[in-house]
Short mmCIF file of N, CA and C in Angstrom, two decimals:
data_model
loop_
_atom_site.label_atom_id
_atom_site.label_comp_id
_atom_site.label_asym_id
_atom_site.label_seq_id
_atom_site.Cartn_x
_atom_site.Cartn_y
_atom_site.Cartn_z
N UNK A 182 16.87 7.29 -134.02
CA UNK A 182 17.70 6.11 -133.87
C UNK A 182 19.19 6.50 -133.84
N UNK A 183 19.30 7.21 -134.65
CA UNK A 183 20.93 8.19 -134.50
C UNK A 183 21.28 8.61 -133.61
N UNK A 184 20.43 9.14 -132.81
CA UNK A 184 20.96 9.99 -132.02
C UNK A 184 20.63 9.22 -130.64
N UNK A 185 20.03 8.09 -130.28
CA UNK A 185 20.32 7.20 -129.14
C UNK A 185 21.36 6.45 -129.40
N UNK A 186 22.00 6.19 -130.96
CA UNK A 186 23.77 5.80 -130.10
C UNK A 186 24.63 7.27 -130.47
N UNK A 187 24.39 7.77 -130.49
CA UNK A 187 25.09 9.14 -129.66
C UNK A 187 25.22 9.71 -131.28
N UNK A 188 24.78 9.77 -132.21
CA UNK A 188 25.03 10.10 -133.81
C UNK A 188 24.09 11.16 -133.92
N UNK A 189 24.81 12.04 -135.01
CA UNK A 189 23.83 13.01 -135.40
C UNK A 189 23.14 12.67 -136.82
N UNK A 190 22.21 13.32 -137.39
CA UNK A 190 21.46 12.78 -137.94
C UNK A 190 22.37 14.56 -139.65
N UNK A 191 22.73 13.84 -139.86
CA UNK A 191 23.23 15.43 -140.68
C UNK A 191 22.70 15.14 -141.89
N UNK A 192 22.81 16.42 -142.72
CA UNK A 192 22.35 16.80 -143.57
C UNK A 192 22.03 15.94 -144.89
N UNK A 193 23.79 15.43 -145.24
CA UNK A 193 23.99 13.88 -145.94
C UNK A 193 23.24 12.66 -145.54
N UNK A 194 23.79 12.53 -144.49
CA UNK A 194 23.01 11.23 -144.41
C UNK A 194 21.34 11.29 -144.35
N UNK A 195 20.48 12.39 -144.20
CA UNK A 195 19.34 12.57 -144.40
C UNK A 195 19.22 12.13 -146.14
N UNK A 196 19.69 13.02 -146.88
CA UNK A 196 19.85 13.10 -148.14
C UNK A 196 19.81 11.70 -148.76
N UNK A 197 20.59 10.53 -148.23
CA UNK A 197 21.52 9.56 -148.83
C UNK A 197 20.24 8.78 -147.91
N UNK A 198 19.58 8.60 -147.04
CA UNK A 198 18.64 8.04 -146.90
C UNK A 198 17.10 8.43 -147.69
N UNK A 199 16.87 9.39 -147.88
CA UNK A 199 16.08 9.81 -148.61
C UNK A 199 15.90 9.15 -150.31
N UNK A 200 16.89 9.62 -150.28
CA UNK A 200 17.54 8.37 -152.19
C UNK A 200 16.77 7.12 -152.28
N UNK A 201 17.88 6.74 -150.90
CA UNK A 201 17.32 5.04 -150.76
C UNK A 201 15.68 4.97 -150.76
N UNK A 202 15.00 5.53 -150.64
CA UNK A 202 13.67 5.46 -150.20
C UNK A 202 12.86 5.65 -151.47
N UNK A 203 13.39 7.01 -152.26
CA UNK A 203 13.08 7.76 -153.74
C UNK A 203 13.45 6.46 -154.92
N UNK A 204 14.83 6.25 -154.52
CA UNK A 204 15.20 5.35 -155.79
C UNK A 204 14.53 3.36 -156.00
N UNK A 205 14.10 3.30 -154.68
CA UNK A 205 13.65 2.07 -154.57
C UNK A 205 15.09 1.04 -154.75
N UNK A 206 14.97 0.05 -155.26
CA UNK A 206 16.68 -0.46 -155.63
C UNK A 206 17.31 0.44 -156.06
N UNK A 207 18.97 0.70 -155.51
CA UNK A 207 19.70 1.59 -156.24
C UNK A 207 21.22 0.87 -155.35
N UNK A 208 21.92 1.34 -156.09
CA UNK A 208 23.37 0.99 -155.98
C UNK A 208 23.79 2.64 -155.58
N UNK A 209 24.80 2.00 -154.65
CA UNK A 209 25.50 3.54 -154.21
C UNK A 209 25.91 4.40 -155.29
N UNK A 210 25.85 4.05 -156.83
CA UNK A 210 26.35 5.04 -157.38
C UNK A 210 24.87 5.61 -158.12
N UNK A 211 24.01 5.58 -157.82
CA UNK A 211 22.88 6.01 -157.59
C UNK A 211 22.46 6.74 -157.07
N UNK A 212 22.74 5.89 -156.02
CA UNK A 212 22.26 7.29 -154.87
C UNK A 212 23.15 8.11 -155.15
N UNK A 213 23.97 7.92 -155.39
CA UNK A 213 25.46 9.71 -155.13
C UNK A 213 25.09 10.53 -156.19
N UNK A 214 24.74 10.09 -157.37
CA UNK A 214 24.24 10.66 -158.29
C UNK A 214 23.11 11.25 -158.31
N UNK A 215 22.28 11.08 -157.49
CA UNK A 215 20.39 11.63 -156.86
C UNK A 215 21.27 12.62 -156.18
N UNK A 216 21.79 12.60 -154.96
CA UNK A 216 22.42 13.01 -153.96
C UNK A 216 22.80 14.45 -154.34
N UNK A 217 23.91 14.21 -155.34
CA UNK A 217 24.72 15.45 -155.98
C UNK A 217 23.61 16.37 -156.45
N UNK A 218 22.92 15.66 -157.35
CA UNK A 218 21.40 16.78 -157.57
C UNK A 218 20.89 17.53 -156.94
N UNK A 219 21.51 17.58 -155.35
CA UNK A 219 20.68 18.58 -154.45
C UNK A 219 22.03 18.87 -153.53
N UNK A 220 23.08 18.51 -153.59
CA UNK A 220 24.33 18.95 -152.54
C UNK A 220 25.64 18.42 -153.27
N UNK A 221 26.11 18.89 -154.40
CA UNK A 221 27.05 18.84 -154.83
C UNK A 221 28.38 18.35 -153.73
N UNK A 222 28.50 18.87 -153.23
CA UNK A 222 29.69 18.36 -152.26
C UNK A 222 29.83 16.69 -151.77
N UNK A 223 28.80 16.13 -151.57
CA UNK A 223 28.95 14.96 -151.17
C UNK A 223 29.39 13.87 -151.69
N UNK A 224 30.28 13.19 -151.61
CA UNK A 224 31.21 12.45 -152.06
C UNK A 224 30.83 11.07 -151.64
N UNK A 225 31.21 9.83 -152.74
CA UNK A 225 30.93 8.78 -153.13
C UNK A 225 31.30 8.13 -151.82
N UNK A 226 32.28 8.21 -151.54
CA UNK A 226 32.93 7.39 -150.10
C UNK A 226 31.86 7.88 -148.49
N UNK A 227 31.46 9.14 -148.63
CA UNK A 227 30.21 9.59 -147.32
C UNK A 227 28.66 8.35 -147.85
N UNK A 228 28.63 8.60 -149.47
CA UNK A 228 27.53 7.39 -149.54
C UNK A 228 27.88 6.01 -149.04
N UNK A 229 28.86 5.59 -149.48
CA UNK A 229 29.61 4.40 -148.88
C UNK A 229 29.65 4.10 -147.31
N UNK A 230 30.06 4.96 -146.97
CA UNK A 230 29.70 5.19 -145.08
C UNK A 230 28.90 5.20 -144.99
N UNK A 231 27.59 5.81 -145.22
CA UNK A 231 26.25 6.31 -144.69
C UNK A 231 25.74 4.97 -145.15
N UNK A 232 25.31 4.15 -146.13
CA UNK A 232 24.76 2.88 -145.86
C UNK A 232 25.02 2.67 -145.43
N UNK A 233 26.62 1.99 -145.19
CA UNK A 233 27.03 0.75 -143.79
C UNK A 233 26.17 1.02 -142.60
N UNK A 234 26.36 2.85 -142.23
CA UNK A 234 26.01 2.85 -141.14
C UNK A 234 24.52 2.78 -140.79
N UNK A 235 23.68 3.23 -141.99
CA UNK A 235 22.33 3.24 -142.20
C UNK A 235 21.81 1.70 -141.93
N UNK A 236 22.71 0.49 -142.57
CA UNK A 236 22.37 -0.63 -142.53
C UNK A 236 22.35 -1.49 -141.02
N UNK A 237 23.63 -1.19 -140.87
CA UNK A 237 23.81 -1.10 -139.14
C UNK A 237 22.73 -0.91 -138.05
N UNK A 238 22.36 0.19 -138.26
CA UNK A 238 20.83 0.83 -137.58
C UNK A 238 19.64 -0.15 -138.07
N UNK A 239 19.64 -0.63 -139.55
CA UNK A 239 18.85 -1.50 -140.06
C UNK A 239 17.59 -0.59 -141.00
N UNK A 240 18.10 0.35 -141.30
CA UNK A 240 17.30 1.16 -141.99
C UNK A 240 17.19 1.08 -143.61
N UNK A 241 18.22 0.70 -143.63
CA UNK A 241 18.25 0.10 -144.77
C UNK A 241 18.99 -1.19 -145.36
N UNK A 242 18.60 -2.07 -146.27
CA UNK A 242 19.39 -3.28 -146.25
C UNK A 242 20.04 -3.14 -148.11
N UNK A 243 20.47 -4.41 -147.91
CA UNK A 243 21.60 -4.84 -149.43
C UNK A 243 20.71 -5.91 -150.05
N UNK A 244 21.35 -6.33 -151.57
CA UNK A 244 21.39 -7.23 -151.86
C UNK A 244 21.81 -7.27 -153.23
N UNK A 245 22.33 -8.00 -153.66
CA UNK A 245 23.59 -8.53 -154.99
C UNK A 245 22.62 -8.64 -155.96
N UNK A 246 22.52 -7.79 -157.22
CA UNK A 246 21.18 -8.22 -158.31
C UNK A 246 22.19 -8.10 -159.54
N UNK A 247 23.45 -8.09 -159.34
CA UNK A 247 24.35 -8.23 -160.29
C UNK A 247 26.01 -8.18 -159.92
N UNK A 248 26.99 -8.40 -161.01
CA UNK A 248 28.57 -8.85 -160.55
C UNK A 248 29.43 -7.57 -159.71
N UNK A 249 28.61 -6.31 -159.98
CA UNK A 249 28.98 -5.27 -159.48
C UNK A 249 28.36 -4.69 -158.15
N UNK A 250 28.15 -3.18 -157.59
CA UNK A 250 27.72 -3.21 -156.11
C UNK A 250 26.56 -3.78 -156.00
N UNK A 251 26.16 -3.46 -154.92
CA UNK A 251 25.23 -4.14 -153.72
C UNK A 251 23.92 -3.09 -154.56
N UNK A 252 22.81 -3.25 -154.32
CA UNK A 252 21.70 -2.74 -154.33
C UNK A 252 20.91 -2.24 -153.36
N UNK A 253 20.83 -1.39 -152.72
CA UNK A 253 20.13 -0.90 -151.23
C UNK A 253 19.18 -0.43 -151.20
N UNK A 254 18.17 -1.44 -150.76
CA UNK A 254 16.67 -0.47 -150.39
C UNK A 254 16.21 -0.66 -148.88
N UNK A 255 15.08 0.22 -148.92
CA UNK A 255 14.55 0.49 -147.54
C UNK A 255 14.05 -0.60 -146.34
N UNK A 256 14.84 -0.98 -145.88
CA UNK A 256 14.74 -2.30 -144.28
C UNK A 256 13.32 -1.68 -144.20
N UNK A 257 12.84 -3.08 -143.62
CA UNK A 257 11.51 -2.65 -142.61
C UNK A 257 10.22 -3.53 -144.26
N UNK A 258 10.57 -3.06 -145.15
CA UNK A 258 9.89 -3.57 -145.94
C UNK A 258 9.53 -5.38 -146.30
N UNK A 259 8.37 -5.80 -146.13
CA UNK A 259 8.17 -7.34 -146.38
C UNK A 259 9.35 -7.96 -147.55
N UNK A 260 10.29 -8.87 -146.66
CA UNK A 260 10.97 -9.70 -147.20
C UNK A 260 10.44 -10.28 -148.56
N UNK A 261 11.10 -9.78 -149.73
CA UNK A 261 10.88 -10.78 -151.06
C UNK A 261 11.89 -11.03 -151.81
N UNK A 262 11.62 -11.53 -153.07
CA UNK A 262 12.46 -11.89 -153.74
C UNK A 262 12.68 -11.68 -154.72
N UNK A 263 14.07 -10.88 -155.53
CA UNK A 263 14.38 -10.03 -157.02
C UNK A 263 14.30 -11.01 -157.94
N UNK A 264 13.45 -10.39 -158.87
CA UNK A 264 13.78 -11.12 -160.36
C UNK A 264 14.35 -10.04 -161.55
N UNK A 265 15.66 -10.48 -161.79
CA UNK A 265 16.39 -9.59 -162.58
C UNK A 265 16.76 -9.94 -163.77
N UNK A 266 15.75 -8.99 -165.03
CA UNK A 266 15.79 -9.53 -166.05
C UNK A 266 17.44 -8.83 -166.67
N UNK A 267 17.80 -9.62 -167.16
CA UNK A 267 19.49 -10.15 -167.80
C UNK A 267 19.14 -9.15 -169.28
N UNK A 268 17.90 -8.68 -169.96
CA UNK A 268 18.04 -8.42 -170.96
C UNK A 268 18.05 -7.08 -171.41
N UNK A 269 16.65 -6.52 -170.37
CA UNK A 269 16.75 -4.77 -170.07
C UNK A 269 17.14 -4.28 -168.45
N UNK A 270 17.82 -5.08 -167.65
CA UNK A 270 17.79 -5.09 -166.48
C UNK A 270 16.92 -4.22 -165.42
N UNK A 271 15.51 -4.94 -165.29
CA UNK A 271 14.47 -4.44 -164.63
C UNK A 271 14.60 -5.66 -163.35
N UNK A 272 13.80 -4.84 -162.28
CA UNK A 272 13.69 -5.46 -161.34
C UNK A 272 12.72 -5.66 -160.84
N UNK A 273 11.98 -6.86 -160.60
CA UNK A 273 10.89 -7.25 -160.12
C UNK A 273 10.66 -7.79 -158.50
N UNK A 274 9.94 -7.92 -157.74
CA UNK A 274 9.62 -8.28 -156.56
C UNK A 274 8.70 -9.89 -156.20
N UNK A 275 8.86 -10.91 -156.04
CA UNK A 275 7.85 -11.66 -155.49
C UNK A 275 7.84 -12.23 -154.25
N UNK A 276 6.62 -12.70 -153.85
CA UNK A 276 6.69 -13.00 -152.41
C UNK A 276 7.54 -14.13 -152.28
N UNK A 277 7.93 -14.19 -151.26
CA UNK A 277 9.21 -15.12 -150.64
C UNK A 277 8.49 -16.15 -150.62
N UNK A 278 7.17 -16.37 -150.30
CA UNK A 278 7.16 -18.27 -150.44
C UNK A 278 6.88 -18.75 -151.51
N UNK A 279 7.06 -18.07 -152.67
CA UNK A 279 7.53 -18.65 -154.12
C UNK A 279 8.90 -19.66 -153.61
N UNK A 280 9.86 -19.38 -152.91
CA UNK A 280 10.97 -20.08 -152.61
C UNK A 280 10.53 -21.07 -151.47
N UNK A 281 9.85 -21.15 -150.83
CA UNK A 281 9.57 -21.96 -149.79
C UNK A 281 9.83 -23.52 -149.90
N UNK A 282 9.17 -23.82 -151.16
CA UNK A 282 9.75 -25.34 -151.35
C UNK A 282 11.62 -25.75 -151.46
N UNK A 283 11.87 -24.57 -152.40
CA UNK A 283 13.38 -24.88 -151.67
C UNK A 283 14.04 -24.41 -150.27
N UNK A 284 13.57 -23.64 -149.84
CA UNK A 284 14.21 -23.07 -148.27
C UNK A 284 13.51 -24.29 -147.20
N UNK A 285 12.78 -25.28 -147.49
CA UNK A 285 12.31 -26.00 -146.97
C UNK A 285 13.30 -27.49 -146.50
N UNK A 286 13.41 -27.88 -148.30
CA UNK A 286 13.75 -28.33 -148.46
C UNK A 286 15.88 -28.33 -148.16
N UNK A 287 16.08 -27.42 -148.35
CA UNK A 287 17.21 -26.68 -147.69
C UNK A 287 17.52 -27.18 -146.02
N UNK A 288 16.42 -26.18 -145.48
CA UNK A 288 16.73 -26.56 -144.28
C UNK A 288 16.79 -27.71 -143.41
N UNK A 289 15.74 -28.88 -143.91
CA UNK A 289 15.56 -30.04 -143.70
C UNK A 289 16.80 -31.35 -143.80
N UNK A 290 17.10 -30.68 -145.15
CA UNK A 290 18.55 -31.61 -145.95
C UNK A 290 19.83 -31.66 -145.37
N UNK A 291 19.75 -30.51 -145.26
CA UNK A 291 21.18 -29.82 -145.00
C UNK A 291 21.36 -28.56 -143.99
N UNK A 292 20.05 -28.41 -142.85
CA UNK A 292 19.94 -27.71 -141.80
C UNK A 292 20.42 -26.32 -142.47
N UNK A 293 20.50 -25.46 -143.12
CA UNK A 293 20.83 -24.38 -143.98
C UNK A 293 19.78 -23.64 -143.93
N UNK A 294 19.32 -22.28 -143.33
CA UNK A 294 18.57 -21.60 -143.43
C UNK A 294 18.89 -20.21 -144.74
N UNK A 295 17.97 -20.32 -145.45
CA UNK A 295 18.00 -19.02 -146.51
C UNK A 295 17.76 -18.14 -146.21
N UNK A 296 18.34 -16.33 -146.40
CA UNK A 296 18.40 -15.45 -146.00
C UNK A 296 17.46 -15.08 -147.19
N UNK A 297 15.85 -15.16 -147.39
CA UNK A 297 15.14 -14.83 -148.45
C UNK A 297 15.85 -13.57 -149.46
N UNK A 298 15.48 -12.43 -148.57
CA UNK A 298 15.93 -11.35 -148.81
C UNK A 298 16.78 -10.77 -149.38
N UNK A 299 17.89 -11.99 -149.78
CA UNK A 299 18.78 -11.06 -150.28
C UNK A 299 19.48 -12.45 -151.85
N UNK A 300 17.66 -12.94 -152.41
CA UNK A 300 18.16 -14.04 -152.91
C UNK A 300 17.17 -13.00 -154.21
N UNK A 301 18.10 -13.22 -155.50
CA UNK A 301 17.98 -12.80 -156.64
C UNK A 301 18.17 -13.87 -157.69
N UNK A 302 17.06 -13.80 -158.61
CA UNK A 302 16.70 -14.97 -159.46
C UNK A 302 17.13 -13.80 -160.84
N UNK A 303 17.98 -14.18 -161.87
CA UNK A 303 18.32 -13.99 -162.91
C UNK A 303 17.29 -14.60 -164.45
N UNK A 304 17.57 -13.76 -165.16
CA UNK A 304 16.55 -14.50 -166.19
C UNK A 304 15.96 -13.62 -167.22
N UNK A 305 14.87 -14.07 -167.97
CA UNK A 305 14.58 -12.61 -168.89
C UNK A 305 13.05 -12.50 -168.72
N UNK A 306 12.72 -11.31 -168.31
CA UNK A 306 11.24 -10.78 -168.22
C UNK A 306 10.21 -11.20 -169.37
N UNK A 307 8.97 -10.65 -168.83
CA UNK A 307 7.90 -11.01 -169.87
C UNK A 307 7.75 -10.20 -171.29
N UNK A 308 8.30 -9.32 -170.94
CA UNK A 308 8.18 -8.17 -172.24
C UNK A 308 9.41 -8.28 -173.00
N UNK A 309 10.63 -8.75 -172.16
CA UNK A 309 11.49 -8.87 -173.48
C UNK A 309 11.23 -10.39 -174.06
N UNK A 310 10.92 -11.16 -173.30
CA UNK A 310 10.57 -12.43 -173.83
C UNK A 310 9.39 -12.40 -175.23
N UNK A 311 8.38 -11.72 -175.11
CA UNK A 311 7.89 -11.33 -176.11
C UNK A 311 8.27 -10.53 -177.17
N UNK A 312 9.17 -9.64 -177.07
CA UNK A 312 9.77 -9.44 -177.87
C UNK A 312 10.77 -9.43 -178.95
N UNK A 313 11.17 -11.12 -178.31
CA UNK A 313 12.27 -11.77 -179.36
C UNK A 313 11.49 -12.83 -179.71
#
């Protein structure tokens, strides 16, 4: 895909896609930190580039699971939806038409289509819930 818009596919950005794939959710300072583990040289701002451009291609996507960066995992994967527990911050997955009654209802009301994918539900998991 790189290299039909005229891009090379280098060493980093192999690396920094690879992460994304290894780390499942991860924030760019994640990945740079996986990254460095195997190529010291590569610098926080080439991770920063290499998603955009990774995302661009659509190889990999975003999404906000807290007030700080973006979270990037692997495009191509069935659209769902984060549940991010607030207490040990774990991240969970469910299928998107858990939301359906509101994206329904959404679109109907107020013609507003929801971008599933990049919708994160806050809250506290089952295990810490049991544990207080």
């Amino acid at each position: 895909m790189l290299r039909e818009r005229g891009l090379r596919l280098t060493p980093q950005r192999q690396l920094i896609l690879e992460a994304v794939h290894q780390l499942g959710h991860a924030t760019p300072e994640q990945i740079h930190q996986s990254v460095r583990e195997r190529a010291a040289g590569v610098n926080i701002t080439t991770v920063y580039r290499t998603l955009e451009l990774l995302e661009e291609l659509g190889l990999v996507s975003h999404t906000h699971l807290s007030h700080g960066s973006p979270t990037y995992h692997r495009a191509g994967e069935d659209q769902h939806v984060h549940l991010v527990c607030r207490t040990c911050g774990s991240v969970d997955e469910v299928d998107p038409a858990i939301m359906e009654p509101v994206t329904v209802r959404l679109r109907d009301e107020r013609k507003f289509r929801v971008d599933v994918g990049h919708v994160s539900l806050f809250g506290v998991c089952g295990d810490c819930k049991e544990r207080t």
